[in-house]
CSV table of C-alpha atoms in Angstrom, one decimal:
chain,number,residue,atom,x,y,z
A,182,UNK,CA,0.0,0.0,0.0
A,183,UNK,CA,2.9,2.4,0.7
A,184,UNK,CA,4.6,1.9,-2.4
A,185,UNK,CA,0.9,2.3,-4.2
A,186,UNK,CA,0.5,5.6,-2.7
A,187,UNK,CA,3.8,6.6,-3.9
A,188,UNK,CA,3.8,5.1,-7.5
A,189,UNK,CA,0.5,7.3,-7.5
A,190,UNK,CA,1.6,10.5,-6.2
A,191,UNK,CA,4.1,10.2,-8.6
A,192,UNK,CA,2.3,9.2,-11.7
A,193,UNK,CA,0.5,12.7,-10.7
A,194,UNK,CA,3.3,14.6,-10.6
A,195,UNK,CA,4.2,13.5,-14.2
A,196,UNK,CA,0.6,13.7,-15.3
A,197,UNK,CA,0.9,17.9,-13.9
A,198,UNK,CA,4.4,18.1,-16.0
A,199,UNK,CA,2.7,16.6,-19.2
A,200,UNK,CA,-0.1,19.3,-18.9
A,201,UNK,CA,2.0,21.9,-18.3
A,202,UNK,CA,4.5,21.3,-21.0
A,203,UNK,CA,1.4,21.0,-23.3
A,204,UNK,CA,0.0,24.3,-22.4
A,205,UNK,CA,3.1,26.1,-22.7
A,206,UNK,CA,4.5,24.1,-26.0
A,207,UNK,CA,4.9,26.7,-28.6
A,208,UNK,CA,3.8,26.8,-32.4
A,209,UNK,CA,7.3,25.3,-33.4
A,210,UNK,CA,6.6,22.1,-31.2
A,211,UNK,CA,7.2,19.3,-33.0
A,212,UNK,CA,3.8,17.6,-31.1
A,213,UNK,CA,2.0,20.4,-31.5
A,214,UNK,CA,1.0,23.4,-29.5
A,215,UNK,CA,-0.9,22.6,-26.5
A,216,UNK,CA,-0.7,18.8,-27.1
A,217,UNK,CA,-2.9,16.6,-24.6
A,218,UNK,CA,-2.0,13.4,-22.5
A,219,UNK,CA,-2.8,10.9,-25.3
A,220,UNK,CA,-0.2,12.6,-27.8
A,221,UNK,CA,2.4,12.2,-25.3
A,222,UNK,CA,1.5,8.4,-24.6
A,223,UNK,CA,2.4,7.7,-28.7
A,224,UNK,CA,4.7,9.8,-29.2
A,225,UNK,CA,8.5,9.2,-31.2
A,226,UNK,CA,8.9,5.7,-30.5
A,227,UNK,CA,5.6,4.2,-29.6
A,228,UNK,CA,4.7,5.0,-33.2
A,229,UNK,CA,6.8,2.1,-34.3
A,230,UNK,CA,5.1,-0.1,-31.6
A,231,UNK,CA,1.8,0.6,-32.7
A,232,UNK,CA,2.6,-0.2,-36.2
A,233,UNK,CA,3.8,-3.3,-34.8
A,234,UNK,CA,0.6,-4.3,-33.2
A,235,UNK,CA,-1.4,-3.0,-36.5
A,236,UNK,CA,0.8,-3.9,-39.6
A,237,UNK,CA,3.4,-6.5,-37.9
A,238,UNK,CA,7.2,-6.4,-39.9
A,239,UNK,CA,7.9,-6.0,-43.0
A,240,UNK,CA,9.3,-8.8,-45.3
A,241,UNK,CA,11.2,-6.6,-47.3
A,242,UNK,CA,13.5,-3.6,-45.9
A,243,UNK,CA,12.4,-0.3,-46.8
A,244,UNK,CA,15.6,1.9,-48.9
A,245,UNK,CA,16.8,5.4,-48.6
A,246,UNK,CA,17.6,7.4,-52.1
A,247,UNK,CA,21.0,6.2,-51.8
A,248,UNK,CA,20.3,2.8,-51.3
A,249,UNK,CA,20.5,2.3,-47.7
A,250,UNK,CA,17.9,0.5,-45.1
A,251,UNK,CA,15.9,2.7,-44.1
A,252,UNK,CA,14.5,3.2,-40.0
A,253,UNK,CA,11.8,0.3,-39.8
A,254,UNK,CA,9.9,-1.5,-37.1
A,255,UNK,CA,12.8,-4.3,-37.0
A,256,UNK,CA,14.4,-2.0,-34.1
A,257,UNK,CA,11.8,-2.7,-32.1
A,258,UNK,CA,10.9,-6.4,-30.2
A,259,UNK,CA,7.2,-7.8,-30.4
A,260,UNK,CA,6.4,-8.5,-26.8
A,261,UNK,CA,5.2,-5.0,-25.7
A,262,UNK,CA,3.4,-4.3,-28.9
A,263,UNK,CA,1.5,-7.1,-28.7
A,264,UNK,CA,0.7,-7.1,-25.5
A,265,UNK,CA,-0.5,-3.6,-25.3
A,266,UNK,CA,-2.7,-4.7,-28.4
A,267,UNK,CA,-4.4,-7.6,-25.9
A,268,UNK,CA,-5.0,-5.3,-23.4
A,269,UNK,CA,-6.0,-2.2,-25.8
A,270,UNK,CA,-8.6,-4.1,-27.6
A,271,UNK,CA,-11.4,-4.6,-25.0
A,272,UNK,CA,-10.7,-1.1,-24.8
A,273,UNK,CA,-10.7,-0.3,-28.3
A,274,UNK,CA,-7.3,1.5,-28.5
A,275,UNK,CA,-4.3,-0.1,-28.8
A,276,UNK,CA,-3.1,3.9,-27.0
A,277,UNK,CA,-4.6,2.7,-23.8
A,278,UNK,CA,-3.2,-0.9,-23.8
A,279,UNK,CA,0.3,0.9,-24.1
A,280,UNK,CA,-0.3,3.1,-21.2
A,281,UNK,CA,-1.4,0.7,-18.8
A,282,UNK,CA,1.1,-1.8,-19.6
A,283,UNK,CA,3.6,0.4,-19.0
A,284,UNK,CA,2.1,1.6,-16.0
A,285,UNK,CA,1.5,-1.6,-14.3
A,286,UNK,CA,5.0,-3.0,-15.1
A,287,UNK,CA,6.4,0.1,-13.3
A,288,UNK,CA,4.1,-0.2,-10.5
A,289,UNK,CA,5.3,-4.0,-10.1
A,290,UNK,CA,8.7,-2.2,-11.2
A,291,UNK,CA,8.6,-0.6,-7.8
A,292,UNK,CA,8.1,-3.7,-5.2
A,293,UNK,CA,10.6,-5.8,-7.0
A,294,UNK,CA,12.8,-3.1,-6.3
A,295,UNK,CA,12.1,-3.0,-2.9
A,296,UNK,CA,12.6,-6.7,-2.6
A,297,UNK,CA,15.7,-6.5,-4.3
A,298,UNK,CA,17.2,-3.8,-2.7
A,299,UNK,CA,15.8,-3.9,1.3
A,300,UNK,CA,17.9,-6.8,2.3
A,301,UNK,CA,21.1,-4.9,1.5
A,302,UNK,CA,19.8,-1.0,2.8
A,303,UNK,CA,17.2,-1.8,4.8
A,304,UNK,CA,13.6,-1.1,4.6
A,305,UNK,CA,13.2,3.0,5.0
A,306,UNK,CA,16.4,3.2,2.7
A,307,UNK,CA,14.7,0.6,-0.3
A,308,UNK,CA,11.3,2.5,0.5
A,309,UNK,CA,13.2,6.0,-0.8
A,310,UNK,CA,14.8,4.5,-3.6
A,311,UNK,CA,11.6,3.8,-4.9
A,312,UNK,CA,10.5,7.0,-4.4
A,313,UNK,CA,13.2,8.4,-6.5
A,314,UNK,CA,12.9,5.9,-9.4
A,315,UNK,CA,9.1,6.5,-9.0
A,316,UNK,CA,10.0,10.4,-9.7
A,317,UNK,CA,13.3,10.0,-11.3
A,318,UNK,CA,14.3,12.7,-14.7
A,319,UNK,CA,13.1,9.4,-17.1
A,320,UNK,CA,10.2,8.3,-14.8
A,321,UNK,CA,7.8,9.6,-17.8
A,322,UNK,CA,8.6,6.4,-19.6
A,323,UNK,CA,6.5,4.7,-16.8
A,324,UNK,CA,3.4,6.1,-18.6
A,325,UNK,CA,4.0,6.3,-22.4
A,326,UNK,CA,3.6,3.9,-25.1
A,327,UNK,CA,7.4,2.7,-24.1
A,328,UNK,CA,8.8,-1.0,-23.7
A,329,UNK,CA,11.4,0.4,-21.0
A,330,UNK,CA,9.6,-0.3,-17.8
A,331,UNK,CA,8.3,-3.9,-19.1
A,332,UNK,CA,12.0,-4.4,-19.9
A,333,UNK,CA,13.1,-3.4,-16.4
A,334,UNK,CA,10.3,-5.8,-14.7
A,335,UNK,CA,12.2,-8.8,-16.2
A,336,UNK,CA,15.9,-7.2,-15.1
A,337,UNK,CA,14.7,-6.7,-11.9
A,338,UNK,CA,13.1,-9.8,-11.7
A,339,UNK,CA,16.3,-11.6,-12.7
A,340,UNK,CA,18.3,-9.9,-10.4
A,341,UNK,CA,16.2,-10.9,-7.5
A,342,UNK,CA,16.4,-14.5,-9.0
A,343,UNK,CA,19.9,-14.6,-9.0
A,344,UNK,CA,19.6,-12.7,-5.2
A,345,UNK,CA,17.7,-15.9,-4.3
A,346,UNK,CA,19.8,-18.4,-6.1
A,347,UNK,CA,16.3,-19.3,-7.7
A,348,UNK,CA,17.4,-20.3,-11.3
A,349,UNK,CA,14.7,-22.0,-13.0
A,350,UNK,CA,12.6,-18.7,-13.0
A,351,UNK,CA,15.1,-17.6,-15.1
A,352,UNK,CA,14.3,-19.5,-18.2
A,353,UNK,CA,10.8,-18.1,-18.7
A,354,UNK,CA,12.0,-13.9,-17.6
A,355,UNK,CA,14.8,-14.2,-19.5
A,356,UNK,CA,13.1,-15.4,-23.5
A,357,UNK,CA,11.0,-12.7,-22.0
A,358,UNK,CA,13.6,-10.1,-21.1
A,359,UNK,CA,15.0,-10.7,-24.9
A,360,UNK,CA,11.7,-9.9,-27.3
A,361,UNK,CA,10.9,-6.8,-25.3
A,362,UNK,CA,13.6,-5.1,-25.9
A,363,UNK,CA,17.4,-4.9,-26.4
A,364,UNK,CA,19.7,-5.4,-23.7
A,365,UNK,CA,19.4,-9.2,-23.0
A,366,UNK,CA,23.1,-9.7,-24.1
A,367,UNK,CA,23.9,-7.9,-21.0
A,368,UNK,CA,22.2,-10.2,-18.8
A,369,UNK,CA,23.8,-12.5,-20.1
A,370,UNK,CA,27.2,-11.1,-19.6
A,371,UNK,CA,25.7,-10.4,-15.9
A,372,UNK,CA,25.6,-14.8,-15.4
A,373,UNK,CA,29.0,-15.3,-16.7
A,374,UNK,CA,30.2,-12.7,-14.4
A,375,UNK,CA,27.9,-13.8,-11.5
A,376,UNK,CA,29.5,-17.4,-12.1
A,377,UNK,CA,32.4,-16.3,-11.7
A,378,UNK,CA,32.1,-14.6,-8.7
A,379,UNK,CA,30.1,-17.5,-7.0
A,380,UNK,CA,33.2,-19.7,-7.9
A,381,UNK,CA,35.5,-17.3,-5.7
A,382,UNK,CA,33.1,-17.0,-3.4
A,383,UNK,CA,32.5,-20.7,-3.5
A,384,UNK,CA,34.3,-20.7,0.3
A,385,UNK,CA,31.9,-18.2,2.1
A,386,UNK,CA,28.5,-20.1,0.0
A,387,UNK,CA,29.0,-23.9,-1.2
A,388,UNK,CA,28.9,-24.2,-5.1
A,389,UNK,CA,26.7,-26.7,-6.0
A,390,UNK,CA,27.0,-29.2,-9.5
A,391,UNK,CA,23.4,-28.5,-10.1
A,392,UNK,CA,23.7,-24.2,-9.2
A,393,UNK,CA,26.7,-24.1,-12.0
A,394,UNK,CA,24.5,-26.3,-14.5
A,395,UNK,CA,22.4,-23.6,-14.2
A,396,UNK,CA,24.8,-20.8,-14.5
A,397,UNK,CA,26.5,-22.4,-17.7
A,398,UNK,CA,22.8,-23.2,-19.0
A,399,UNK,CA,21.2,-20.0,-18.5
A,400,UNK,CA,24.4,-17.5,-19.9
A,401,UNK,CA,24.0,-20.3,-23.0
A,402,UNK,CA,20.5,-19.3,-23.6
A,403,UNK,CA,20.7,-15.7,-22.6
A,404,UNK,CA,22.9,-15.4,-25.5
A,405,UNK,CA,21.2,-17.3,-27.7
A,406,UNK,CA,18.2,-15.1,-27.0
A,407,UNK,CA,20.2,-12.0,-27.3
A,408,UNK,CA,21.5,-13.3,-31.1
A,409,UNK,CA,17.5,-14.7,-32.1
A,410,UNK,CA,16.1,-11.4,-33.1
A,411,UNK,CA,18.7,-10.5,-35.7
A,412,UNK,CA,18.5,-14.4,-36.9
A,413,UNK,CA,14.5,-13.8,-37.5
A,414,UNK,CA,14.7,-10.6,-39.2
A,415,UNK,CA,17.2,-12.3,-41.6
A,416,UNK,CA,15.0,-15.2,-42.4
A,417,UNK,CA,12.4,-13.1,-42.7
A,418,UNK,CA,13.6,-10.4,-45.1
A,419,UNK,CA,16.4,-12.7,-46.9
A,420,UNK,CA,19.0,-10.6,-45.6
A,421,UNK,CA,21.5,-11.4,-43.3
A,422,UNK,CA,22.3,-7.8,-41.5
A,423,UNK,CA,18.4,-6.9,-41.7
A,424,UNK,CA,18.5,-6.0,-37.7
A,425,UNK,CA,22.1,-4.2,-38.0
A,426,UNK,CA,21.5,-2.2,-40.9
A,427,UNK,CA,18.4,-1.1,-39.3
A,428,UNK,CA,19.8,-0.1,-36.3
A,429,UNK,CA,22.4,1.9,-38.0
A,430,UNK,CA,19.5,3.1,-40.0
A,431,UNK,CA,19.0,6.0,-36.8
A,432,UNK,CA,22.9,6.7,-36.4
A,433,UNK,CA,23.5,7.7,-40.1
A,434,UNK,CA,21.2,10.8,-39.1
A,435,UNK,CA,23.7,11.9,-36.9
A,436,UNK,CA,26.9,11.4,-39.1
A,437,UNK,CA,26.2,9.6,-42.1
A,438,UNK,CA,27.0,6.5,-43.6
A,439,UNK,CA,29.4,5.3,-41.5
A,440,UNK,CA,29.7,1.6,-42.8
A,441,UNK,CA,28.7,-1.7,-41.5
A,442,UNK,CA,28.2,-2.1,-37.4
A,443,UNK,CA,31.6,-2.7,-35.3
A,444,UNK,CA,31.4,-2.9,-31.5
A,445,UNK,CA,32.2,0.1,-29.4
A,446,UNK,CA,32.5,2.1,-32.6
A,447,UNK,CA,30.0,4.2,-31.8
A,448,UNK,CA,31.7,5.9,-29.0
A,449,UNK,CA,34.2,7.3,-30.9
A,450,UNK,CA,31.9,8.4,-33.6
A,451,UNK,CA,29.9,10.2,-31.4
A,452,UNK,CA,33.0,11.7,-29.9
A,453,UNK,CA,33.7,13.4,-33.0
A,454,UNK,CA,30.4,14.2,-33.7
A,455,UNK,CA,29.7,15.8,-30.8
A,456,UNK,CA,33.1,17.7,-29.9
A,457,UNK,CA,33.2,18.7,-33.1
A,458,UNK,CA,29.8,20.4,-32.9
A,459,UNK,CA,30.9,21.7,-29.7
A,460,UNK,CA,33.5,23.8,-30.7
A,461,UNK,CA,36.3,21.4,-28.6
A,462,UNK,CA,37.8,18.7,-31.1
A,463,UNK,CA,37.0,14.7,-31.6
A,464,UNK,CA,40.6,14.1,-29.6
A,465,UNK,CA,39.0,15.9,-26.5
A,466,UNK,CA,35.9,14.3,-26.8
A,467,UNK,CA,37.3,10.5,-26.8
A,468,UNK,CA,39.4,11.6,-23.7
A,469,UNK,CA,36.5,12.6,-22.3
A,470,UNK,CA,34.6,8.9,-23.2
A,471,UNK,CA,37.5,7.1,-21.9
A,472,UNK,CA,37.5,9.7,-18.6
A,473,UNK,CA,34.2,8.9,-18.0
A,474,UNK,CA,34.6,4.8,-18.2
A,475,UNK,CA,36.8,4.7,-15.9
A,476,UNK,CA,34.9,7.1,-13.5
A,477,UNK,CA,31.9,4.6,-13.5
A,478,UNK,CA,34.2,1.5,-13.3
A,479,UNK,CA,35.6,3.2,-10.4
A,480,UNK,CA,32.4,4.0,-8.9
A,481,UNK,CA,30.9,0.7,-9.3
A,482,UNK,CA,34.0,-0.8,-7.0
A,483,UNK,CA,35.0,1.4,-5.2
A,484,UNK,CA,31.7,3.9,-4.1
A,485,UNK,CA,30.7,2.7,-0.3
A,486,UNK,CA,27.1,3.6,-0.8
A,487,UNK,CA,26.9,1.3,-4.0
A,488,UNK,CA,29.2,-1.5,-2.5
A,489,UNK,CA,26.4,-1.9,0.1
A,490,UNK,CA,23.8,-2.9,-2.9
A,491,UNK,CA,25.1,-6.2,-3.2
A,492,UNK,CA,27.1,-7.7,-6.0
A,493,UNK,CA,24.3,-8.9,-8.4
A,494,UNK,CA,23.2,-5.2,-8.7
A,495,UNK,CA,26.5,-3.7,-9.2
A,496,UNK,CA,27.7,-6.7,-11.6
A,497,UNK,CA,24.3,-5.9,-13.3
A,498,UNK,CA,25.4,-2.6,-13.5
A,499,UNK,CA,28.6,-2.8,-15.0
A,500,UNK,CA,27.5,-5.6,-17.8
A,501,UNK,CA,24.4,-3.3,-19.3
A,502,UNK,CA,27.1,-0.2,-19.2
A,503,UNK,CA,29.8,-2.1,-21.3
A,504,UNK,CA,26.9,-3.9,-23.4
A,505,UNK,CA,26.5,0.2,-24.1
A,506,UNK,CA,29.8,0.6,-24.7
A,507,UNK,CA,29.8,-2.2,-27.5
A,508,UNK,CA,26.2,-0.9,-28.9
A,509,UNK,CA,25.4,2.4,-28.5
A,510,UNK,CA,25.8,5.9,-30.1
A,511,UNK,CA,25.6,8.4,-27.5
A,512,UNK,CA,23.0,11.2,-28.7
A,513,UNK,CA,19.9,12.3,-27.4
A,514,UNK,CA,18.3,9.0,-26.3
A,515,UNK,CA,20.9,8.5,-23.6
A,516,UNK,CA,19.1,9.8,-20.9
A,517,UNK,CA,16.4,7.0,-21.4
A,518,UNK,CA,18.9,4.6,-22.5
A,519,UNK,CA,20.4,4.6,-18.9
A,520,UNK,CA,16.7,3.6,-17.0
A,521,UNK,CA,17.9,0.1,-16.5
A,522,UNK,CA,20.4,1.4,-13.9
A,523,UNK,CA,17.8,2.3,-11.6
A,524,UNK,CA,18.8,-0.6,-9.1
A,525,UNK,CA,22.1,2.0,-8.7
A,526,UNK,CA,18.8,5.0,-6.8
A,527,UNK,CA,19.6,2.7,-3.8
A,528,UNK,CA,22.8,4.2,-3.7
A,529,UNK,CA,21.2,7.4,-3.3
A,530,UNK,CA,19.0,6.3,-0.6
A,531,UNK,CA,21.2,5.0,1.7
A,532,UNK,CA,22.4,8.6,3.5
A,533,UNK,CA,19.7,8.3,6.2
A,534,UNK,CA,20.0,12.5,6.4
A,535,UNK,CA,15.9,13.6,5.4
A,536,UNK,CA,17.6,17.0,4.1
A,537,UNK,CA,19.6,14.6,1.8
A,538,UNK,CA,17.0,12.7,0.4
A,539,UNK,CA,14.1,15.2,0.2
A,540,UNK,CA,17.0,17.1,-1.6
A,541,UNK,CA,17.6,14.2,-4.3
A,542,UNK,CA,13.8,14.2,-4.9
A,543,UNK,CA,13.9,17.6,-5.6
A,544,UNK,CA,16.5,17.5,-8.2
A,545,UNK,CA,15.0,14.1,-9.6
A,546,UNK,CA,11.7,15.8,-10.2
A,547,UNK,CA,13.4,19.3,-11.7
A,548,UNK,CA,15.3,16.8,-14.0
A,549,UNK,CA,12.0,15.2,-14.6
A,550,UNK,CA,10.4,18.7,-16.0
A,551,UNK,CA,13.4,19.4,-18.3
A,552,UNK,CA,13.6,16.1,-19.8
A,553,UNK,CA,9.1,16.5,-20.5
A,554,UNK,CA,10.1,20.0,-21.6
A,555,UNK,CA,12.9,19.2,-24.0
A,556,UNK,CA,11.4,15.9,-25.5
A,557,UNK,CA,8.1,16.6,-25.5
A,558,UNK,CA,6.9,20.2,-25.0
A,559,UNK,CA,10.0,21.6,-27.3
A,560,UNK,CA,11.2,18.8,-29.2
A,561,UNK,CA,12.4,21.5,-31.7
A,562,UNK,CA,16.1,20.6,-32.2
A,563,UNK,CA,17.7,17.4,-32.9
A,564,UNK,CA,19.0,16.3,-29.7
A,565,UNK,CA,15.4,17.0,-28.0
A,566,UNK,CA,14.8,13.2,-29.3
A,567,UNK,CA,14.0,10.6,-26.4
């Protein structure tokens, strides 16, 4: 009931920032000036799941003038799409399915993360890091047509498997995990790096033969998982790099044709691009990238406050920030592309101080109100993209 009453406050406070930025979204806008609720709940990205749910994917890839793939709905996993659609058509709008699948996986978002996170800082600690995720700067996508928070039900569900040494629910969250959207690879680095830590640790908690069957089974099917989606989009449109040249499909609006996919790439590519744009130099920007690796590395080890969340959380941590490394572009979308680290708001919540932690919900909610603003209200400029 506690964490209902703040999931719902919450939700409110978001629902007051959506109005607002629609009655004070000028004529440039690109949603429109004084755009309601329902615009905001299928807008940018929820487009592609709608089309999903209506027209499915297409069997031949769709080509730019010069020849390239162009964006298509092979970005994009089935599982949210479709069930959006279930829920939507008693309903008659497959608008309304989206929003409350989204908001019920985030409601259910919010006790798993108290379950995963009150065992290692206690109950009133967990309690506030649920009220930050709840009003985090990204906690919009709790209530738009968005896979995200669907996505982060299964992470935080296989985190809290893994907490409870409970493997076979792991073979039903993570297929799931893996057609929702993309990040499964990562969880599957997370159970090779789990394994290995339980094999050190194999003195302070016994390693069972059955425990490492699982581990060995489970990182075996997590990957498999993680490769499935490009393997269907090939068979389904004859070509082998369907899902890859789609995916590149979005970064060549940001520099171009930039040739076929090559892991971690895109970091340096974007540290040229955006250096470059600001005045400072590609060389800068890479230094910058490689400063701010090592600052995370460091604070995933090193940080008291985030030692305390256990090591699941932080190995979880550190495998969806390198399966960034190896994936992403950094542009606009990073800011939502960084809400499956909200296991780390525990670190936040452990000062017990109440000036502290009113404080972070200040700034969470201000953040919260730019990011509406920018994305939504504005969305003028090409980096106001979410």
């Amino acid at each position: 009931m506690r964490i209902a009453i703040i999931y719902l406050a919450a939700r409110a406070a978001t629902t007051g920032l959506f109005v607002l930025a629609g009655a004070l979204s000028p004529q440039g806008s690109r949603l429109g000036p004084g755009a309601d609720l329902a615009t905001y709940v299928l807008a940018w990205d929820a487009q592609w799941y709608w089309l999903i749910a209506v027209e499915g994917y297409p069997t031949q890839l769709p080509r730019t003038e010069d020849g390239d793939v162009a964006q298509n709905a092979w970005a994009f996993m089935p599982l949210f799409p479709m069930l959006a659609r279930i829920v939507g058509t008693p309903l008659g709008s497959w608008g309304a399915g989206a929003f409350l699948v989204a908001l019920a996986a985030g409601y259910l978002c919010c006790l798993v993360l108290r379950d995963v996170l009150k065992d290692r800082i206690g109950e009133s600690a967990a309690l506030w890091a649920v009220v930050f995720f709840a009003a985090a700067p990204i906690a919009p996508l709790l209530q738009i047509g968005y896979a995200e928070s669907l996505f982060l039900l299964f992470v935080l569900l296989g985190i809290r498997a893994l907490q409870r040494r409970r493997y076979g629910w792991l073979y039903a969250i993570v297929p799931l995990m893996g057609f929702t959207r993309p990040g499964v690879l990562a969880f599957a680095l997370l159970i090779g790096l789990f394994g290995i830590w339980r094999l050190f640790a194999r003195r302070r908690e016994a390693l069972r033969v059955a425990e490492i069957v699982h581990i060995v089974a489970l990182g075996a099917l997590a990957t498999l998982i993680g490769f499935a989606w490009p393997a269907i989009a090939a068979l389904a449109t004859g070509e082998g790099d369907a899902y890859f040249e789609t995916e590149l499909a979005w970064r060549r609006l940001w520099v171009g044709d930039a040739g076929a996919f090559s892991p971690f790439e895109g970091w340096f590519q974007a540290a040229d691009f955006w250096f470059t744009q600001w005045g400072a130099g590609p060389v800068v920007g890479i230094a910058v990238a490689v400063a701010i690796v090592i600052a995370i590395a460091a604070l995933l080890l090193f940080e008291p406050h985030v030692r305390r969340l256990g090591v699941e959380n932080r190995l979880w941590a550190a495998s969806y920030v390198l399966y960034l490394l190896a994936v992403f572009f950094p542009q606009s979308s990073v800011f939502r592309l960084l809400f499956p680290l909200s296991p780390l708001w525990g670190a936040l919540a452990v000062p017990r101080s109440l000036i502290w932690r009113v404080g972070v919900l200040v700034v969470a909610l201000a953040g919260q109100w730019w990011w509406i603003w920018n994305m939504f209200g504005l969305g003028q400029m090409f980096w106001q993209i979410p």
